[in-house]
Amino acid sequence: MSGTSLAIPPHLLTVYRGLALLSKDRIQRLRAIAEHIASASYDIVCLQEIWIYKDYEMVREEIQHVLPFSRFFHTGALGSGLAIFTRFPLIGAQALPYSLSGTPAQVFAGDFFVKKAAGNVVILHPVLGEVEIWNTHMHAAGEHGPDTRQSHRIAQSWQLASAIRGGAAKGRYILVMGDFNSQPGSVPIAIMRDHANLQDSFLVAHPSANTDLPHPPSSAEALIKYGTTCDSPLCTYSAGKPIPGNVLEHGGKRLDYIFYRQPAVARRRPLVWKYRDDAGSTGAENGGSSLSGDAYIESGKPLQDSMAQAPKLRCISSEVILTDRVPGHQFSYSDHFALLSTFVIEGPSQQYQSHEPPSATDSESHGPSTANSLEPLISQNDPERIGSNLYAAGDPFKYPSDGNSLSHSTSIPSTQKSTTIRTALNTLRLYTRISQNTAKRHLQICLLALLALIGLTVGCAWQPKSWLQPIFTIVGALLGATAATFLYTGFVWGRWEEGLLAEITEEMELELRVVEMEENMNR
């Protein structure tokens, strides 16, 4: 893949509920999703809620000829349910279990036991170099308020955003996708936008997606203009759900996203690590979808040459897909529709032109001279031009402008970011008090259960009826289990959650002080 304008289409498929025995039509839907992926020309696919490893193996076997590299992420008692498939080789991978992911008292919600997480892989792209891909599925409670119910999701988004910033600081392009269980105007999405400096690909392709239409949209119109992926009347799995009226008016909810951003700084290693497939001209370098398996990695150009190349990733289209029924059946592919975004890789000469989608001629043109025309991300001869809009390594408070660097999204006003952090802090502080009160109540219940157990044990010795003995034994066992459970949720988990909330809060407070310092410097 090389050329003036290169299309690399990362795709997100938000997949089915995959718990064995509990999921409706699981096998049929999974096979249909795998067949769809196998017949398409995707470069990156992220799936959520694949709880069963054999299901992952089945998908991998079905699509291995088009997406030969994949990773399944293991977290919690039941796993994270996350999997990433890609056409490009993996050079790194990790799971990021979220510190806060529901409570043990919320047994039927299940988030605490599956341990919601984000999965990360680093791929080697022939033009962009290292690209970080994040696949996440966040906590599912509290989207309808009060705000304190989404505190765990706020903490998760902050944890993920901090990890994303670390990847961008290494000079990597970033793609973040998954089920965020948050609507566009929520605090978690604001954190992804303002703290991680991510761009929403659907919003880039549809600038009015977050504004209300003058009239309630039809279900089909909501898919196109709002990007609704969940609770759509068009989805068979939405039937019978208690969906609020305001959600139905908008044709569903937009909970699934594909975010992206450019690197924050110049690379500290060569940009282009070549990835070749000498078996044919349709290999990875030319954007083909077939791989022989004989590909290898070799050293890129010297550092001074790689720093003189700064391609830019831009979204040209984003759409909701897989909205029809599974072929031959009367049910949908999933309770969430899939989201598909297509990107192009541009050189600096194109970044100043109109942001119209490139023509077919541009997309297909290629040649060795293209890479040499790219402008430097940071000038090697003058790396610290303090006072200019160019990011200088010695000035941590300089944000790059769109014209002189890769990072379009880092030009977010500090006041917007500080407002987001203050809102998140207020919510977390309020939730911390609620959590402390809940822990106290659970400890009180534990104490009452222990007192009742002691009384039952003493009374058991004085009761004259032998037939009451089994009842006393059963009740005593229940009281003992109750005391142990509430001791864990009240003391162990209560202290645990309080400490994790304090850690996230202190991180946010520190970042807020830095942002306020930037604001004072810019006045």
Coordinates of C-alpha atoms in Angstrom, one line a residue:
M1 CA 0.0 0.0 0.0
S2 CA 1.6 3.2 -1.2
G3 CA 0.4 6.2 -3.1
T4 CA -0.9 9.7 -3.0
S5 CA -4.1 8.8 -1.1
L6 CA -4.3 5.5 0.5
A7 CA -7.5 4.0 1.8
I8 CA -7.2 1.8 4.9
P9 CA -10.7 0.9 6.2
P10 CA -10.7 0.0 9.9
H11 CA -14.0 -1.5 10.7
L12 CA -15.9 -2.1 13.9
L13 CA -18.5 -4.9 14.2
T14 CA -20.2 -4.7 17.6
V15 CA -21.1 -8.3 18.0
Y16 CA -23.8 -10.5 19.5
R17 CA -24.5 -11.5 23.1
G18 CA -22.3 -14.5 23.3
L19 CA -23.0 -16.3 26.6
A20 CA -23.6 -20.0 26.0
L21 CA -27.1 -21.2 26.7
L22 CA -28.3 -17.7 27.4
S23 CA -27.9 -16.1 24.0
K24 CA -30.6 -16.4 21.4
D25 CA -29.5 -17.8 18.0
R26 CA -25.8 -17.5 19.1
I27 CA -24.3 -20.0 16.6
Q28 CA -26.3 -18.8 13.6
R29 CA -25.6 -15.2 14.2
L30 CA -21.9 -15.8 14.8
R31 CA -21.5 -17.8 11.6
A32 CA -23.3 -15.1 9.7
I33 CA -21.0 -12.4 11.1
A34 CA -18.0 -14.5 10.2
E35 CA -19.2 -15.1 6.7
H36 CA -19.8 -11.4 6.2
I37 CA -16.3 -10.5 7.4
A38 CA -14.8 -13.2 5.2
S39 CA -16.5 -11.9 2.1
A40 CA -15.6 -8.2 2.7
S41 CA -12.3 -6.4 2.2
Y42 CA -11.7 -5.1 5.8
D43 CA -8.3 -4.2 7.2
I44 CA -9.3 -4.1 10.9
V45 CA -12.3 -5.7 12.7
C46 CA -13.0 -5.5 16.4
L47 CA -15.7 -7.7 18.0
Q48 CA -17.2 -7.4 21.5
E49 CA -18.9 -10.0 23.7
I50 CA -17.2 -13.1 22.4
W51 CA -17.3 -14.7 25.8
I52 CA -16.5 -18.3 24.6
Y53 CA -13.0 -19.0 23.2
K54 CA -14.3 -21.7 20.8
D55 CA -16.5 -19.0 19.2
Y56 CA -13.4 -16.9 18.7
E57 CA -11.6 -19.9 17.2
M58 CA -14.5 -20.4 14.8
V59 CA -14.4 -16.8 13.6
R60 CA -10.7 -16.9 13.3
E61 CA -10.7 -20.0 11.2
E62 CA -13.5 -18.6 8.9
I63 CA -11.7 -15.3 8.2
Q64 CA -8.0 -16.2 8.5
H65 CA -7.5 -16.0 4.7
V66 CA -8.4 -12.3 4.8
L67 CA -7.4 -11.2 8.3
P68 CA -4.5 -13.5 9.3
F69 CA -3.5 -11.7 12.5
S70 CA -5.8 -11.7 15.6
R71 CA -5.8 -11.6 19.3
F72 CA -8.3 -12.7 22.0
F73 CA -8.1 -11.0 25.4
H74 CA -8.5 -12.8 28.7
T75 CA -9.7 -10.9 31.8
G76 CA -12.0 -11.7 34.7
A77 CA -13.8 -14.9 35.5
L78 CA -15.6 -15.1 32.1
G79 CA -13.2 -13.1 30.0
S80 CA -13.4 -9.6 28.4
G81 CA -15.3 -10.8 25.3
L82 CA -12.9 -8.7 23.1
A83 CA -11.2 -9.8 20.0
I84 CA -9.2 -7.9 17.3
F85 CA -8.6 -9.2 13.7
T86 CA -6.3 -7.4 11.3
R87 CA -4.6 -7.8 7.9
F88 CA -1.3 -6.3 9.3
P89 CA 1.2 -8.1 11.5
L90 CA 1.1 -7.6 15.3
I91 CA 4.2 -6.4 17.1
G92 CA 2.6 -5.9 20.5
A93 CA -0.6 -6.6 22.5
Q94 CA -1.9 -6.2 26.0
A95 CA -5.2 -6.2 27.9
L96 CA -6.2 -3.3 30.0
P97 CA -8.7 -4.5 32.7
Y98 CA -10.6 -1.5 34.0
S99 CA -10.0 -0.9 37.7
L100 CA -13.6 -0.1 38.3
S101 CA -16.1 -2.4 36.5
G102 CA -19.3 -2.7 38.5
T103 CA -19.7 -4.0 42.0
P104 CA -19.9 -7.6 43.4
A105 CA -23.3 -6.8 44.8
Q106 CA -24.6 -6.3 41.2
V107 CA -24.5 -10.1 40.5
F108 CA -27.0 -10.2 37.6
A109 CA -25.3 -7.3 35.8
G110 CA -22.2 -9.4 35.6
D111 CA -19.7 -6.6 34.8
F112 CA -17.7 -7.2 38.0
F113 CA -17.2 -10.9 37.1
V114 CA -16.4 -10.5 33.4
K115 CA -14.1 -7.6 34.3
K116 CA -14.8 -5.0 31.5
A117 CA -11.6 -4.1 29.7
A118 CA -9.9 -2.6 26.7
G119 CA -7.8 -4.8 24.4
N120 CA -4.8 -3.3 22.6
V121 CA -2.7 -4.4 19.7
V122 CA 0.1 -2.6 17.9
I123 CA 0.2 -3.3 14.2
L124 CA 2.9 -2.6 11.7
H125 CA 1.4 -0.7 8.7
P126 CA 3.5 -0.3 5.6
V127 CA 2.9 3.5 5.4
L128 CA 1.9 4.7 8.9
G129 CA 4.4 2.5 10.7
E130 CA 3.2 1.6 14.2
V131 CA -0.6 1.9 14.8
E132 CA -2.3 1.2 18.1
I133 CA -5.7 -0.3 17.9
W134 CA -7.9 -0.3 21.0
N135 CA -11.1 -2.4 21.4
T136 CA -13.2 -1.7 24.4
H137 CA -16.5 -2.6 26.0
M138 CA -17.4 -0.3 28.9
H139 CA -19.6 -0.6 32.0
A140 CA -23.3 -0.8 31.0
A141 CA -25.1 1.0 33.8
G142 CA -26.4 4.5 34.3
E143 CA -26.9 6.0 30.9
H144 CA -30.3 7.3 32.0
G145 CA -29.1 9.0 35.1
P146 CA -28.5 10.1 37.8
D147 CA -24.9 10.9 36.7
T148 CA -23.4 9.1 39.7
R149 CA -24.5 5.8 38.1
Q150 CA -22.0 6.3 35.3
S151 CA -19.1 7.0 37.7
H152 CA -17.4 3.7 36.9
R153 CA -17.7 4.4 33.2
I154 CA -16.2 7.8 33.8
A155 CA -13.2 6.2 35.6
Q156 CA -12.9 3.7 32.7
S157 CA -12.8 6.4 30.1
W158 CA -10.2 8.3 32.0
Q159 CA -8.1 5.1 32.4
L160 CA -8.4 4.4 28.7
A161 CA -7.7 8.0 27.6
S162 CA -4.5 8.1 29.7
A163 CA -3.3 4.9 28.0
I164 CA -4.1 6.3 24.6
R165 CA -2.1 9.5 25.3
G166 CA 0.9 7.2 26.1
G167 CA 0.6 5.5 22.8
A168 CA 0.3 8.8 20.9
A169 CA 3.4 10.1 22.8
K170 CA 5.4 7.2 21.3
G171 CA 4.6 8.5 17.8
R172 CA 1.9 6.0 17.0
Y173 CA -1.4 6.5 15.1
I174 CA -4.4 5.5 17.3
L175 CA -7.6 3.8 16.5
V176 CA -10.1 3.3 19.3
M177 CA -13.4 1.5 18.8
G178 CA -16.0 -0.4 20.7
D179 CA -19.2 -0.3 22.8
F180 CA -18.7 2.7 25.1
N181 CA -22.3 2.5 26.5
S182 CA -22.4 6.3 26.4
Q183 CA -24.2 8.7 24.2
P184 CA -22.4 11.6 22.4
G185 CA -23.2 14.3 25.0
S186 CA -22.0 12.2 28.0
V187 CA -19.0 12.8 30.2
P188 CA -17.2 9.6 29.2
I189 CA -17.3 10.6 25.5
A190 CA -16.2 14.1 26.5
I191 CA -13.1 12.6 28.2
M192 CA -12.3 10.6 25.1
R193 CA -12.5 13.8 23.1
D194 CA -10.8 16.3 25.4
H195 CA -8.3 14.2 27.4
A196 CA -7.4 11.6 24.8
N197 CA -7.7 14.1 22.0
L198 CA -9.7 11.7 19.8
Q199 CA -11.9 12.5 16.9
D200 CA -15.2 10.7 16.4
S201 CA -15.1 9.3 12.9
F202 CA -18.9 9.3 12.5
L203 CA -19.1 12.9 13.6
V204 CA -16.3 13.8 11.1
A205 CA -18.2 12.2 8.3
H206 CA -21.6 13.6 9.5
P207 CA -21.0 16.9 11.2
S208 CA -24.6 17.3 12.2
A209 CA -24.9 13.9 13.9
N210 CA -25.0 15.3 17.4
T211 CA -27.6 18.0 16.6
D212 CA -31.4 17.4 16.8
L213 CA -33.3 17.2 13.6
P214 CA -36.3 19.6 13.3
H215 CA -38.6 16.6 13.4
P216 CA -38.3 13.1 14.9
P217 CA -36.4 10.9 12.4
S218 CA -37.6 7.6 11.1
S219 CA -35.7 4.5 12.2
A220 CA -33.9 4.3 8.9
E221 CA -33.1 8.1 8.9
A222 CA -31.7 7.7 12.5
L223 CA -29.2 5.1 11.3
I224 CA -27.9 7.4 8.5
K225 CA -27.9 10.8 10.3
Y226 CA -27.5 9.9 14.0
G227 CA -25.5 6.7 13.7
T228 CA -27.8 4.9 16.1
T229 CA -26.5 1.4 16.8
C230 CA -28.6 0.2 19.8
D231 CA -32.3 0.0 20.7
S232 CA -33.3 0.7 17.1
P233 CA -36.9 -0.5 16.2
L234 CA -35.3 -2.1 13.2
C235 CA -33.4 -4.6 15.4
T236 CA -35.3 -7.7 16.3
Y237 CA -33.6 -7.9 19.7
S238 CA -35.0 -4.5 20.7
A239 CA -38.6 -5.9 20.6
G240 CA -40.0 -6.1 24.1
K241 CA -37.3 -4.0 25.8
P242 CA -38.5 -1.2 28.0
I243 CA -37.0 1.6 25.9
P244 CA -37.6 5.2 27.1
G245 CA -39.7 7.4 24.9
N246 CA -37.0 10.0 24.2
V247 CA -34.8 7.1 22.9
L248 CA -37.5 5.9 20.6
E249 CA -38.0 9.5 19.3
H250 CA -34.4 9.5 18.1
G251 CA -34.6 6.0 16.6
G252 CA -32.3 4.4 19.2
K253 CA -29.0 5.3 20.8
R254 CA -25.5 5.9 19.5
L255 CA -23.3 3.9 21.9
D256 CA -20.7 2.5 19.5
Y257 CA -17.8 4.6 18.2
I258 CA -14.7 4.5 16.1
F259 CA -12.3 7.2 17.3
Y260 CA -8.9 8.1 15.9
R261 CA -6.0 10.5 16.3
Q262 CA -2.6 11.3 14.9
P263 CA 0.7 10.9 16.8
A264 CA 1.4 13.5 19.4
V265 CA 5.1 13.8 18.6
A266 CA 7.6 12.8 16.0
R267 CA 8.7 9.2 16.1
R268 CA 11.7 8.1 18.0
R269 CA 12.2 5.3 15.6
P270 CA 11.8 4.9 11.8
L271 CA 8.4 5.7 10.5
V272 CA 8.3 3.1 7.8
W273 CA 9.1 -0.4 8.8
K274 CA 8.7 -2.2 5.6
Y275 CA 6.2 -5.1 5.4
R276 CA 6.5 -7.1 2.2
D277 CA 4.8 -10.0 0.7
D278 CA 7.0 -11.0 -2.2
A279 CA 4.6 -13.7 -3.4
G280 CA 2.6 -11.3 -5.4
S281 CA 2.0 -7.7 -6.3
T282 CA -1.3 -7.6 -4.4
G283 CA 0.4 -7.9 -1.0
A284 CA 0.3 -5.5 1.9
E285 CA 2.4 -2.7 0.3
N286 CA -0.1 -2.3 -2.6
G287 CA -3.2 -2.5 -0.5
G288 CA -4.2 -6.0 -1.6
S289 CA -6.3 -8.2 0.6
S290 CA -4.4 -11.5 -0.1
L291 CA -1.3 -12.6 1.8
S292 CA 0.9 -15.6 1.2
G293 CA 2.2 -15.8 4.7
D294 CA 5.8 -15.3 3.6
A295 CA 5.8 -11.6 4.7
Y296 CA 8.7 -10.4 6.8
I297 CA 9.8 -7.2 8.6
E298 CA 12.9 -5.3 7.7
S299 CA 14.6 -2.1 8.9
G300 CA 13.1 1.1 7.8
K301 CA 14.9 4.3 6.6
P302 CA 17.3 6.1 8.8
L303 CA 15.8 8.3 11.6
Q304 CA 16.5 11.6 9.8
D305 CA 14.6 10.3 6.7
S306 CA 11.7 8.9 8.7
M307 CA 11.2 12.2 10.5
A308 CA 10.8 13.9 7.2
Q309 CA 7.6 12.0 6.6
A310 CA 4.3 12.9 8.1
P311 CA 1.3 11.2 6.6
K312 CA -2.1 12.1 8.0
L313 CA -5.0 9.8 8.7
R314 CA -8.4 11.2 7.7
C315 CA -11.9 9.7 7.9
I316 CA -13.9 10.0 4.6
S317 CA -16.9 7.9 5.5
S318 CA -18.7 6.3 8.4
E319 CA -21.9 4.3 8.4
V320 CA -24.0 1.8 10.3
I321 CA -24.1 -1.6 8.7
L322 CA -25.4 -5.1 9.2
T323 CA -28.9 -3.7 9.8
D324 CA -30.7 -6.4 7.8
R325 CA -31.8 -9.8 9.0
V326 CA -29.4 -12.8 9.0
P327 CA -29.9 -14.4 5.6
G328 CA -32.4 -17.2 5.8
H329 CA -33.6 -16.2 9.3
Q330 CA -35.9 -13.6 10.9
F331 CA -33.5 -12.2 13.5
S332 CA -30.8 -9.5 13.4
Y333 CA -27.1 -10.1 13.4
S334 CA -26.8 -8.6 16.9
D335 CA -28.6 -6.4 19.5
H336 CA -26.1 -3.7 18.3
F337 CA -25.7 -2.8 14.7
A338 CA -22.1 -2.6 13.3
L339 CA -20.2 0.5 12.6
L340 CA -17.9 0.9 9.6
S341 CA -15.4 3.8 9.0
T342 CA -13.1 4.3 6.1
F343 CA -9.9 6.3 6.2
V344 CA -7.4 7.7 3.8
I345 CA -3.7 8.4 4.3
E346 CA -2.8 11.8 3.0
G347 CA 0.5 13.7 2.4
P348 CA 0.9 17.3 3.5
S349 CA 0.0 18.6 0.0
Q350 CA -3.4 17.1 0.4
Q351 CA -4.0 18.3 3.9
Y352 CA -4.4 21.9 2.8
Q353 CA -6.8 21.0 0.1
S354 CA -10.6 20.8 0.3
H355 CA -11.7 17.9 2.6
E356 CA -13.7 16.3 -0.2
P357 CA -13.4 12.5 -0.5
P358 CA -10.6 11.6 -2.9
S359 CA -11.4 10.5 -6.4
A360 CA -10.8 7.0 -7.6
T361 CA -7.8 8.1 -9.5
D362 CA -6.2 9.6 -6.4
S363 CA -6.9 6.5 -4.4
E364 CA -5.4 4.2 -6.9
S365 CA -2.3 6.2 -7.8
H366 CA 0.9 5.1 -6.4
G367 CA 4.6 5.6 -6.9
P368 CA 7.9 5.7 -5.0
S369 CA 8.1 9.5 -5.2
T370 CA 5.1 10.1 -3.0
A371 CA 6.8 9.4 0.3
N372 CA 9.7 11.9 -0.5
S373 CA 7.2 14.7 -0.9
L374 CA 5.9 14.5 2.7
E375 CA 6.9 17.3 5.0
P376 CA 8.6 16.8 8.4
L377 CA 6.6 16.3 11.5
I378 CA 9.2 18.2 13.5
S379 CA 12.1 20.0 11.8
Q380 CA 15.3 18.3 12.7
N381 CA 17.4 21.5 12.2
D382 CA 15.1 23.6 14.4
P383 CA 13.3 21.3 16.8
E384 CA 12.5 23.9 19.5
R385 CA 11.0 26.9 17.9
I386 CA 9.5 28.3 21.0
G387 CA 6.8 30.8 20.4
S388 CA 5.6 29.2 17.2
N389 CA 2.7 26.8 16.8
L390 CA 5.1 23.9 16.2
Y391 CA 5.2 21.5 19.1
A392 CA 8.6 21.7 20.8
A393 CA 9.8 18.8 23.0
G394 CA 11.1 21.3 25.5
D395 CA 7.8 23.1 25.9
P396 CA 5.2 20.7 27.3
F397 CA 2.4 23.3 27.1
K398 CA 2.6 23.8 23.3
Y399 CA -0.1 22.2 21.4
P400 CA 0.4 21.6 17.7
S401 CA -1.8 23.3 15.1
D402 CA -3.4 21.3 12.3
G403 CA -1.2 23.0 9.7
N404 CA 2.2 22.1 11.2
S405 CA 1.7 18.7 12.7
L406 CA -0.3 15.5 12.6
S407 CA -2.6 16.1 15.5
H408 CA -5.8 17.9 14.5
S409 CA -7.6 16.9 17.6
T410 CA -5.0 18.3 20.1
S411 CA -6.1 21.8 19.3
I412 CA -9.1 21.5 21.7
P413 CA -9.5 24.7 23.8
S414 CA -8.2 24.2 27.4
T415 CA -11.4 25.7 28.8
Q416 CA -13.4 22.9 27.2
K417 CA -11.1 20.2 28.7
S418 CA -11.1 21.8 32.1
T419 CA -14.9 21.9 32.1
T420 CA -15.0 18.2 31.2
I421 CA -12.6 17.4 34.0
R422 CA -14.5 19.5 36.6
T423 CA -17.8 17.8 35.6
A424 CA -16.2 14.3 35.9
L425 CA -14.6 15.2 39.3
N426 CA -17.9 16.5 40.7
T427 CA -19.6 13.2 39.7
L428 CA -16.8 11.0 41.1
R429 CA -16.8 13.0 44.4
L430 CA -20.5 12.6 44.8
Y431 CA -20.4 8.9 43.9
T432 CA -17.5 8.4 46.5
R433 CA -19.8 9.6 49.3
I434 CA -22.6 7.3 48.0
S435 CA -20.1 4.4 47.9
Q436 CA -19.0 5.1 51.4
N437 CA -22.6 5.2 52.7
T438 CA -23.4 1.9 50.8
A439 CA -20.3 0.2 52.4
K440 CA -21.5 1.3 55.8
R441 CA -25.0 -0.1 55.2
H442 CA -23.5 -3.4 54.1
L443 CA -21.3 -3.6 57.2
Q444 CA -24.4 -2.9 59.3
I445 CA -26.2 -5.8 57.6
C446 CA -23.2 -8.0 58.2
L447 CA -23.3 -7.2 61.9
L448 CA -27.0 -7.8 62.2
A449 CA -26.6 -11.2 60.4
L450 CA -23.8 -12.2 62.8
L451 CA -25.9 -11.2 65.8
A452 CA -28.9 -13.2 64.4
L453 CA -26.6 -16.2 63.8
I454 CA -25.3 -16.0 67.4
G455 CA -28.8 -15.8 68.7
L456 CA -29.9 -18.7 66.5
T457 CA -26.9 -20.8 67.6
V458 CA -27.7 -20.2 71.3
G459 CA -31.4 -20.7 70.9
C460 CA -30.8 -24.0 69.0
A461 CA -29.4 -25.6 72.2
W462 CA -32.6 -24.8 74.2
Q463 CA -35.4 -25.7 71.6
P464 CA -37.1 -29.0 72.5
K465 CA -38.4 -29.9 69.0
S466 CA -36.0 -32.1 67.1
W467 CA -37.8 -31.4 63.8
L468 CA -36.8 -27.7 64.1
Q469 CA -33.1 -28.6 64.0
P470 CA -32.8 -28.8 60.2
I471 CA -34.6 -25.5 59.9
F472 CA -32.2 -23.9 62.4
T473 CA -29.3 -25.3 60.4
I474 CA -30.5 -24.0 57.1
V475 CA -31.3 -20.6 58.5
G476 CA -27.9 -20.5 60.2
A477 CA -26.2 -21.3 56.9
L478 CA -28.0 -18.5 55.2
L479 CA -27.2 -16.1 57.9
G480 CA -23.5 -17.1 57.7
A481 CA -23.4 -16.7 54.0
T482 CA -25.2 -13.3 54.3
A483 CA -22.6 -12.1 56.9
A484 CA -19.7 -13.2 54.7
T485 CA -21.1 -11.6 51.6
F486 CA -21.8 -8.3 53.2
L487 CA -18.5 -8.3 54.9
Y488 CA -16.8 -8.6 51.5
T489 CA -19.0 -6.0 49.8
G490 CA -18.9 -3.7 52.8
F491 CA -15.4 -3.9 54.0
V492 CA -13.2 -5.5 51.3
W493 CA -14.8 -4.1 48.2
G494 CA -15.9 -0.9 50.0
R495 CA -12.2 0.0 50.9
W496 CA -11.1 -1.3 47.5
E497 CA -13.5 0.9 45.5
E498 CA -12.8 3.9 47.7
G499 CA -9.1 3.6 47.0
L500 CA -9.6 3.3 43.3
L501 CA -11.9 6.3 43.2
A502 CA -9.3 8.3 45.2
E503 CA -6.6 7.3 42.7
I504 CA -8.7 8.3 39.6
T505 CA -9.8 11.5 41.4
E506 CA -6.2 12.5 42.2
E507 CA -5.1 11.9 38.6
M508 CA -7.9 14.1 37.4
E509 CA -7.0 16.8 39.9
L510 CA -3.4 16.8 38.8
E511 CA -4.4 17.0 35.1
L512 CA -6.8 19.9 35.9
R513 CA -4.0 21.9 37.5
V514 CA -1.9 21.4 34.4
V515 CA -4.8 22.5 32.2
E516 CA -5.4 25.5 34.3
M517 CA -1.7 26.4 34.1
E518 CA -2.0 26.2 30.3
E519 CA -5.0 28.5 30.4
N520 CA -3.2 31.0 32.5
M521 CA -0.2 30.9 30.1
N522 CA -2.5 31.5 27.1
R523 CA -4.2 34.6 28.6

